[in-house]
mmCIF file of C-alpha atoms in Angstrom:
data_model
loop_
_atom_site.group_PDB
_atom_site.id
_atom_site.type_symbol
_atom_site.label_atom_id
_atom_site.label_comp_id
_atom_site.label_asym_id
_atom_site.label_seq_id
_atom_site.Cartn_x
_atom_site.Cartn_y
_atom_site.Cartn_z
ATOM 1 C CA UNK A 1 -62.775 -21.269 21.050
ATOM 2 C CA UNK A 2 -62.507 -23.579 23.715
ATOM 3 C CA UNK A 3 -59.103 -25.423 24.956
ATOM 4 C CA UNK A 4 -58.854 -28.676 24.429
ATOM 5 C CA UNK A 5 -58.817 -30.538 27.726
ATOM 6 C CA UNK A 6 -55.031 -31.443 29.097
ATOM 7 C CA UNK A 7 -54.165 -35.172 28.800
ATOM 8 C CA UNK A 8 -53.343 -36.968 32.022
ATOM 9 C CA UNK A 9 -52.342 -40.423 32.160
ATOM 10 C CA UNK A 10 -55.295 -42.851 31.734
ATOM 11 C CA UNK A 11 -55.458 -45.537 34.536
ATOM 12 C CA UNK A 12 -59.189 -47.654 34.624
ATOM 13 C CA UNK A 13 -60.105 -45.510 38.272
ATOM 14 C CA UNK A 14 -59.925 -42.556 36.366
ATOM 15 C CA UNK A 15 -61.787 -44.228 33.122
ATOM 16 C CA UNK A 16 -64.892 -45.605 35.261
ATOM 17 C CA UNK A 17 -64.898 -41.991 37.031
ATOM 18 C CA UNK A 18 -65.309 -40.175 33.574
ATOM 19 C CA UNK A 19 -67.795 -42.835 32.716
ATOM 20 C CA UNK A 20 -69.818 -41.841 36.003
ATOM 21 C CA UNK A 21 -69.726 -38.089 35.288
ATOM 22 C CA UNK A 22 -70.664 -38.857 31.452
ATOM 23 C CA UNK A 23 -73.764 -41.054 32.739
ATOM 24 C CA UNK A 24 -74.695 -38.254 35.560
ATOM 25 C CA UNK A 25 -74.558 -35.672 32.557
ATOM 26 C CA UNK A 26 -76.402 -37.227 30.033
ATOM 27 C CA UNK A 27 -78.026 -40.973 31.589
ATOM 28 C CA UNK A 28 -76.682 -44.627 29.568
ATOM 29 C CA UNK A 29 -77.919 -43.836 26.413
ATOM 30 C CA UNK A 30 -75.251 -41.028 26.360
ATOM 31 C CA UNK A 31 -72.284 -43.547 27.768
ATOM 32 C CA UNK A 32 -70.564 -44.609 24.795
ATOM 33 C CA UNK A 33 -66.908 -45.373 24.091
ATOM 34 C CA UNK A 34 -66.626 -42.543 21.723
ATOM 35 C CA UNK A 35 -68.453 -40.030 24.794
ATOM 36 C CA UNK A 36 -66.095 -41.336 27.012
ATOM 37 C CA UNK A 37 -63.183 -40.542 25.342
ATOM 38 C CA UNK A 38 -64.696 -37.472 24.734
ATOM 39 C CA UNK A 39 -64.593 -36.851 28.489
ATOM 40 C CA UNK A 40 -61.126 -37.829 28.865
ATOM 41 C CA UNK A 41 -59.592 -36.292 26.131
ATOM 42 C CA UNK A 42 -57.957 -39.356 24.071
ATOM 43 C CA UNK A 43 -58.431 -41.658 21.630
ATOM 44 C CA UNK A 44 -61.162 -44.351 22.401
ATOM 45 C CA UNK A 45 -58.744 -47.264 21.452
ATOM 46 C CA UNK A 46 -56.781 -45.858 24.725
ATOM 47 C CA UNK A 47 -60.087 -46.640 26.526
ATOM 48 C CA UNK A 48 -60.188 -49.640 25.636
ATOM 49 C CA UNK A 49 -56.515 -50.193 27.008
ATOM 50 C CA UNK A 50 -58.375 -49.982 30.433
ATOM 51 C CA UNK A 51 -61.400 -51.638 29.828
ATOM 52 C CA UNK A 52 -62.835 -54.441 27.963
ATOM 53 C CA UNK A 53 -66.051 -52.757 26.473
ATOM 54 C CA UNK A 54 -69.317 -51.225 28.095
ATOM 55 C CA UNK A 55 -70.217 -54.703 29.854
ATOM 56 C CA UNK A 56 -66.782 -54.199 31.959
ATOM 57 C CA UNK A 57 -67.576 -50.296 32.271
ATOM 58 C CA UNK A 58 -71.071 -50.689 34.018
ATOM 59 C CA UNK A 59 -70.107 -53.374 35.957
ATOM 60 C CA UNK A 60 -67.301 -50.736 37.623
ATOM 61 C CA UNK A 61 -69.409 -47.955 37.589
ATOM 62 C CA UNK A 62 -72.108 -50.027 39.441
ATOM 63 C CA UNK A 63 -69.345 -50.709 41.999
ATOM 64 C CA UNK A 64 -68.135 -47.296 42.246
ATOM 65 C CA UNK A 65 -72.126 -46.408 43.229
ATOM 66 C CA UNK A 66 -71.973 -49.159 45.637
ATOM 67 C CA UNK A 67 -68.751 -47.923 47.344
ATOM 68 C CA UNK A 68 -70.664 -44.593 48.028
ATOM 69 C CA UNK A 69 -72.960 -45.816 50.014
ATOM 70 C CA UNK A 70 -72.701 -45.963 54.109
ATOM 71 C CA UNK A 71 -72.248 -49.582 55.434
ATOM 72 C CA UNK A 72 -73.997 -50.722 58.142
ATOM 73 C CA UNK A 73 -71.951 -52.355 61.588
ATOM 74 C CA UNK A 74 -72.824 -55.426 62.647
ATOM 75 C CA UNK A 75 -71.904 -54.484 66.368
ATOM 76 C CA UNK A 76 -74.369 -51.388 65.943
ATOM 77 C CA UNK A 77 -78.593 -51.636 66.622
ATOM 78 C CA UNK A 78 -80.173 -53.369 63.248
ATOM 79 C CA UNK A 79 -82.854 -50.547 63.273
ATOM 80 C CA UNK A 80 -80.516 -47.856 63.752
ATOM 81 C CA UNK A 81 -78.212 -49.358 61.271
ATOM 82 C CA UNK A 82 -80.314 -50.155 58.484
ATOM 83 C CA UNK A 83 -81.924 -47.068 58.603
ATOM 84 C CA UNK A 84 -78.682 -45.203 58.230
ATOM 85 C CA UNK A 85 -77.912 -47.414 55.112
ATOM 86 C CA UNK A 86 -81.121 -46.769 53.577
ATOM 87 C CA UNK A 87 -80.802 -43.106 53.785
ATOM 88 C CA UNK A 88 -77.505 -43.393 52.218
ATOM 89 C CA UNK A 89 -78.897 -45.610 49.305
ATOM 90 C CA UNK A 90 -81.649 -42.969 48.787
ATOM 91 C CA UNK A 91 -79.111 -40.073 48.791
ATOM 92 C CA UNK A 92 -76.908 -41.726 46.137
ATOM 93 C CA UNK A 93 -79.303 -42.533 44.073
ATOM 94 C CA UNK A 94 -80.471 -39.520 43.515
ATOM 95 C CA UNK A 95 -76.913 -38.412 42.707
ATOM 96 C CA UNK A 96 -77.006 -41.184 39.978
ATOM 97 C CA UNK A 97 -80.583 -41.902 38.816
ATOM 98 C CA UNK A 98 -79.329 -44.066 35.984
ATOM 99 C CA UNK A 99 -77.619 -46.227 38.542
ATOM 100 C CA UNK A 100 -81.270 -47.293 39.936
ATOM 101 C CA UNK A 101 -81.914 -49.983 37.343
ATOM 102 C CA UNK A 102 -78.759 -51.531 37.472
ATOM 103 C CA UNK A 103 -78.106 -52.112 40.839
ATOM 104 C CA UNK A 104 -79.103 -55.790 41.338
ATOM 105 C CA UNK A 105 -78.278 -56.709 37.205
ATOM 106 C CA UNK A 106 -74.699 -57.374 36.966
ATOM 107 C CA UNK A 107 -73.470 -60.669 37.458
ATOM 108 C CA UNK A 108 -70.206 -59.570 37.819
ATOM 109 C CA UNK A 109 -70.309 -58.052 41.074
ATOM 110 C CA UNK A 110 -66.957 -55.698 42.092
ATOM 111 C CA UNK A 111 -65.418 -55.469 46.032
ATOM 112 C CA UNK A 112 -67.447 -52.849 47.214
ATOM 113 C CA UNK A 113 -70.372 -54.439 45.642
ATOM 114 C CA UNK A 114 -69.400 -57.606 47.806
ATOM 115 C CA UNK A 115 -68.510 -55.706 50.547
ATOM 116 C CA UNK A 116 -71.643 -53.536 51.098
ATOM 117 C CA UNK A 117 -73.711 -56.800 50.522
ATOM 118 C CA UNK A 118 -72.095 -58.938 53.264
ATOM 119 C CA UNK A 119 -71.784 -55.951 55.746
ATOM 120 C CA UNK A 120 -76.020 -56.079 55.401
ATOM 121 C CA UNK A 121 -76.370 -59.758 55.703
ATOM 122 C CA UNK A 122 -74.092 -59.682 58.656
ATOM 123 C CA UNK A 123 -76.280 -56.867 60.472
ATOM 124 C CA UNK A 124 -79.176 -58.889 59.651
ATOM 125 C CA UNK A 125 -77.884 -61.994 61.302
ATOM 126 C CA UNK A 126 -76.049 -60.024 64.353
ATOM 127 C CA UNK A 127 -79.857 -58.846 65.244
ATOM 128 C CA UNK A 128 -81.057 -62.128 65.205
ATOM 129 C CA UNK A 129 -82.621 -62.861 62.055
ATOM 130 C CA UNK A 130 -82.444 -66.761 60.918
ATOM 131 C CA UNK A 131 -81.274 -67.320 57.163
ATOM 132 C CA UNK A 132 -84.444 -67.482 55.995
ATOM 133 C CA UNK A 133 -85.599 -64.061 57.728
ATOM 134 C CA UNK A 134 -82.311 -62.119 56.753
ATOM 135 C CA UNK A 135 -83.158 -63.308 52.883
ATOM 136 C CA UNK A 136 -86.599 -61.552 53.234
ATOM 137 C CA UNK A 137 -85.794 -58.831 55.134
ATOM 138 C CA UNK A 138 -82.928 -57.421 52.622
ATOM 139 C CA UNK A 139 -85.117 -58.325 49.605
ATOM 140 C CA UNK A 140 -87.797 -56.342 51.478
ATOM 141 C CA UNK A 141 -85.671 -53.297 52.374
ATOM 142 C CA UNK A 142 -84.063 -53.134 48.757
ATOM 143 C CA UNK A 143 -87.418 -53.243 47.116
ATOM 144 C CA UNK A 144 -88.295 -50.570 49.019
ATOM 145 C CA UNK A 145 -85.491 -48.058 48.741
ATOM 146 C CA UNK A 146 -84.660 -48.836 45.060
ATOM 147 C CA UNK A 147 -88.400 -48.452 44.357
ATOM 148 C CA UNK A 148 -88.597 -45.356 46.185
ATOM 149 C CA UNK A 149 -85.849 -43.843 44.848
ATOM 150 C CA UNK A 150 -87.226 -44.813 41.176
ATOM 151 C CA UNK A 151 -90.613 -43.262 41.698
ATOM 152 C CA UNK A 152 -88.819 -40.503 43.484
ATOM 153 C CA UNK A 153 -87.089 -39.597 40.136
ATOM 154 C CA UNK A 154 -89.790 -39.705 37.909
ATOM 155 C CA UNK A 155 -92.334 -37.388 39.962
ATOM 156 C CA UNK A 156 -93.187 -34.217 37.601
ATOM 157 C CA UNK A 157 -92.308 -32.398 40.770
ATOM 158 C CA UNK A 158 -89.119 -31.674 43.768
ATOM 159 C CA UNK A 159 -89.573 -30.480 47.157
ATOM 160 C CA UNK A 160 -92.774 -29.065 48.593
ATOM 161 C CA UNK A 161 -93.043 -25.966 46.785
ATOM 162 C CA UNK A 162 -93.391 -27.053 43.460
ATOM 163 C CA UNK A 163 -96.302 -29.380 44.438
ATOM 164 C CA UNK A 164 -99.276 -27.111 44.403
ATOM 165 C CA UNK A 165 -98.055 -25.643 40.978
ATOM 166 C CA UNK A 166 -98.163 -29.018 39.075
ATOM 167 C CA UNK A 167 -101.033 -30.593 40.936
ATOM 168 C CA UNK A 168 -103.409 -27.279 39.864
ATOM 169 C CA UNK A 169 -102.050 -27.943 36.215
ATOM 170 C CA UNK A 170 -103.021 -31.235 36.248
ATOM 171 C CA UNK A 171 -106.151 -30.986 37.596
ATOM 172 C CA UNK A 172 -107.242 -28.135 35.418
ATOM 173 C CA UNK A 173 -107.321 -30.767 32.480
ATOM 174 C CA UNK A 174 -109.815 -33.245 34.345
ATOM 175 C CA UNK A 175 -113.474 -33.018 35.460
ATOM 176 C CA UNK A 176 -113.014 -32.412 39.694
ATOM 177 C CA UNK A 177 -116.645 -34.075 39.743
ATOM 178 C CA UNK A 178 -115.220 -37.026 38.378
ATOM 179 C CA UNK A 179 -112.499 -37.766 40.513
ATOM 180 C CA UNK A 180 -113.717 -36.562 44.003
ATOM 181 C CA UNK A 181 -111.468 -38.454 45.962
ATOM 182 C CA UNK A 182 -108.361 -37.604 44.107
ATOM 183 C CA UNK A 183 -109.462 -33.842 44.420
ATOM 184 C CA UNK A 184 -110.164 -34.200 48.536
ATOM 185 C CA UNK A 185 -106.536 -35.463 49.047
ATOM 186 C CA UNK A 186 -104.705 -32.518 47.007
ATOM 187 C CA UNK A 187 -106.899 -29.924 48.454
ATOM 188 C CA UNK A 188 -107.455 -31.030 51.803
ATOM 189 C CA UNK A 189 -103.586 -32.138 52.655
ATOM 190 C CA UNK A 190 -101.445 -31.985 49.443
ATOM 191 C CA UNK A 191 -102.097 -28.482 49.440
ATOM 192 C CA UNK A 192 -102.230 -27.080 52.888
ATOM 193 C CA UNK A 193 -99.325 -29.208 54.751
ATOM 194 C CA UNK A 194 -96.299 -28.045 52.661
ATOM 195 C CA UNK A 195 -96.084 -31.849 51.515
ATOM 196 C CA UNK A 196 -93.033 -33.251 50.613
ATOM 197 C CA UNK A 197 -92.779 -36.827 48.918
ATOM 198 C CA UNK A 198 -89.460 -37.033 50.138
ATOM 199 C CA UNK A 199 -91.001 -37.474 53.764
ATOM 200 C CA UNK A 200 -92.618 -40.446 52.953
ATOM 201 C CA UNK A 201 -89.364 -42.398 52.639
ATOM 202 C CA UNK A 202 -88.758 -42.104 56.940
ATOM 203 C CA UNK A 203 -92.331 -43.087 57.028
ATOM 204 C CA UNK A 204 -92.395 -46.474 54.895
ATOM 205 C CA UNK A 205 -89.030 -47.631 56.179
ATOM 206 C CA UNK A 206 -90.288 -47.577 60.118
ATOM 207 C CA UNK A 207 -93.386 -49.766 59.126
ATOM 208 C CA UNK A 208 -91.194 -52.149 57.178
ATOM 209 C CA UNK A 209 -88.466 -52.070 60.173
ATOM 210 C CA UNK A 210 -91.311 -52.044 62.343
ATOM 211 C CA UNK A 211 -92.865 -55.350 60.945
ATOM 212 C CA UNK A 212 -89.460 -57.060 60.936
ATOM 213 C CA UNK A 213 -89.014 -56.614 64.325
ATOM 214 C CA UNK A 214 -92.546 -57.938 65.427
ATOM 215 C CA UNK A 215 -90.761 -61.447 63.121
ATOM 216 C CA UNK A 216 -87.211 -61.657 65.175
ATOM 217 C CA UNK A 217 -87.419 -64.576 67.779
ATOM 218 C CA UNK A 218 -88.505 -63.857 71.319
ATOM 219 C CA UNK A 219 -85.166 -65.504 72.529
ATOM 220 C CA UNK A 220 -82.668 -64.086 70.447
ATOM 221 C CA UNK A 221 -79.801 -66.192 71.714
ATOM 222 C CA UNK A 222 -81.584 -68.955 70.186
ATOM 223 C CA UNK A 223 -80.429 -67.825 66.801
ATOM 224 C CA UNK A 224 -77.012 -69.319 65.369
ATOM 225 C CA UNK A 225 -75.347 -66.564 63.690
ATOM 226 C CA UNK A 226 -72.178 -67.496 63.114
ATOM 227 C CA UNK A 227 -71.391 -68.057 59.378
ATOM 228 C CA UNK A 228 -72.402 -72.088 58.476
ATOM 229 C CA UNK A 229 -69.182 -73.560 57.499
ATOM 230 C CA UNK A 230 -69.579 -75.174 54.051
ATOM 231 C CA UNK A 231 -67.311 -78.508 54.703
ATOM 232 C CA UNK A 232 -67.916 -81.142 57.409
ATOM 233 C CA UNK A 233 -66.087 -81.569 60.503
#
């Protein structure tokens, strides 16, 4: 028979960590007040001592993801930077797939939430990028990583050497004639590079970087980047 976990003192930190373990476990259908407890080993009235209900709960556990990931300097190169932050997005997310949908929905953003967002803006301006261009550029780059990371975690397959395996499968269920095309890529590169999805991350993220260079002003100084004050003189 197993022990029944010991009881430490609840605090909300170690609440919203349970409640990232439970949803790393078992996804948000399986984060519940009643799993959470579970976790913790009490009573889920004591839960909700700490927090509010599940609106409060996500909203910490979204900040806890947030607070994982690397922040970019705004005294570093933008390229070098942003890359770096990307990765580190990626690399969380797959630590917490369930996190992926979430990341942009709660209205009630946290500190590190905050924090990571302004430490991107200000990178964005540092380089040179007017308001407008910074807007695009981190709606750009988070489309990209979050949507990466999403299709990343659905693929039927991890790492190169499961590839092969569950591309013959599938196309053992569909006429070859029919689909020439599809057939030439898995045979001709799928097959015989090692590929790797996960490669094609580095690759997407230089063109975008790449294309938001080829928009920053040809005289930099030009740009005002100090924060607009929001009363008048």
């Amino acid at each position: 028979m197993d022990e029944p976990k010991q009881r430490a003192r609840l605090s909300r930190e170690r609440v919203l960590q349970a409640a990232v373990e439970v949803a790393d476990a078992g996804g948000l259908a399986g984060l519940t007040i009643r799993s959470l407890a579970q976790e913790l080993g009490a009573k889920p009235m004591s839960v909700y001592y700490h927090v509010a209900g599940k609106d409060e709960i996500l909203d910490g556990i979204i900040d806890h993801v947030f607070s994982q990931i690397e922040l970019p300097s705004a005294d570093g190169d933008w390229r070098t930077e942003l890359r770096r932050r990307a990765a580190s997005a990626r690399d969380v997310l797959r630590r917490h797939r369930w996190a992926i949908s979430l990341m942009e929905s709660r209205t009630s953003p946290g500190p590190a939430t905050l924090r990571h967002h302004d430490a991107v803006i200000a990178t964005l301006r540092a380089a040179g990028f007017s308001l407008e261009m910074t807007a695009h550029a981190y709606a750009l780059i988070d489309s990209y990583t979050y949507g990466f990371a999403l299709q990343e975690a659905a693929l039927p397959f991890e790492g190169p050497d499961t590839v092969a395996d569950v591309a013959e499968s599938i196309m053992a269920d569909f006429d070859a004639e029919a689909y020439p095309h599809l057939v030439e890529l898995a045979t001709g590169y799928y097959f015989k590079t090692s590929y790797d999805f996960g490669d094609e991350f580095d690759f997407g993220l230089n063109l975008i970087l790449d294309g938001l260079s080829a928009a920053l002003p040809a005289d930099r100084s030009s740009v005002e980047v100090v924060p607009e004050s929001t009363t008048s003189a």
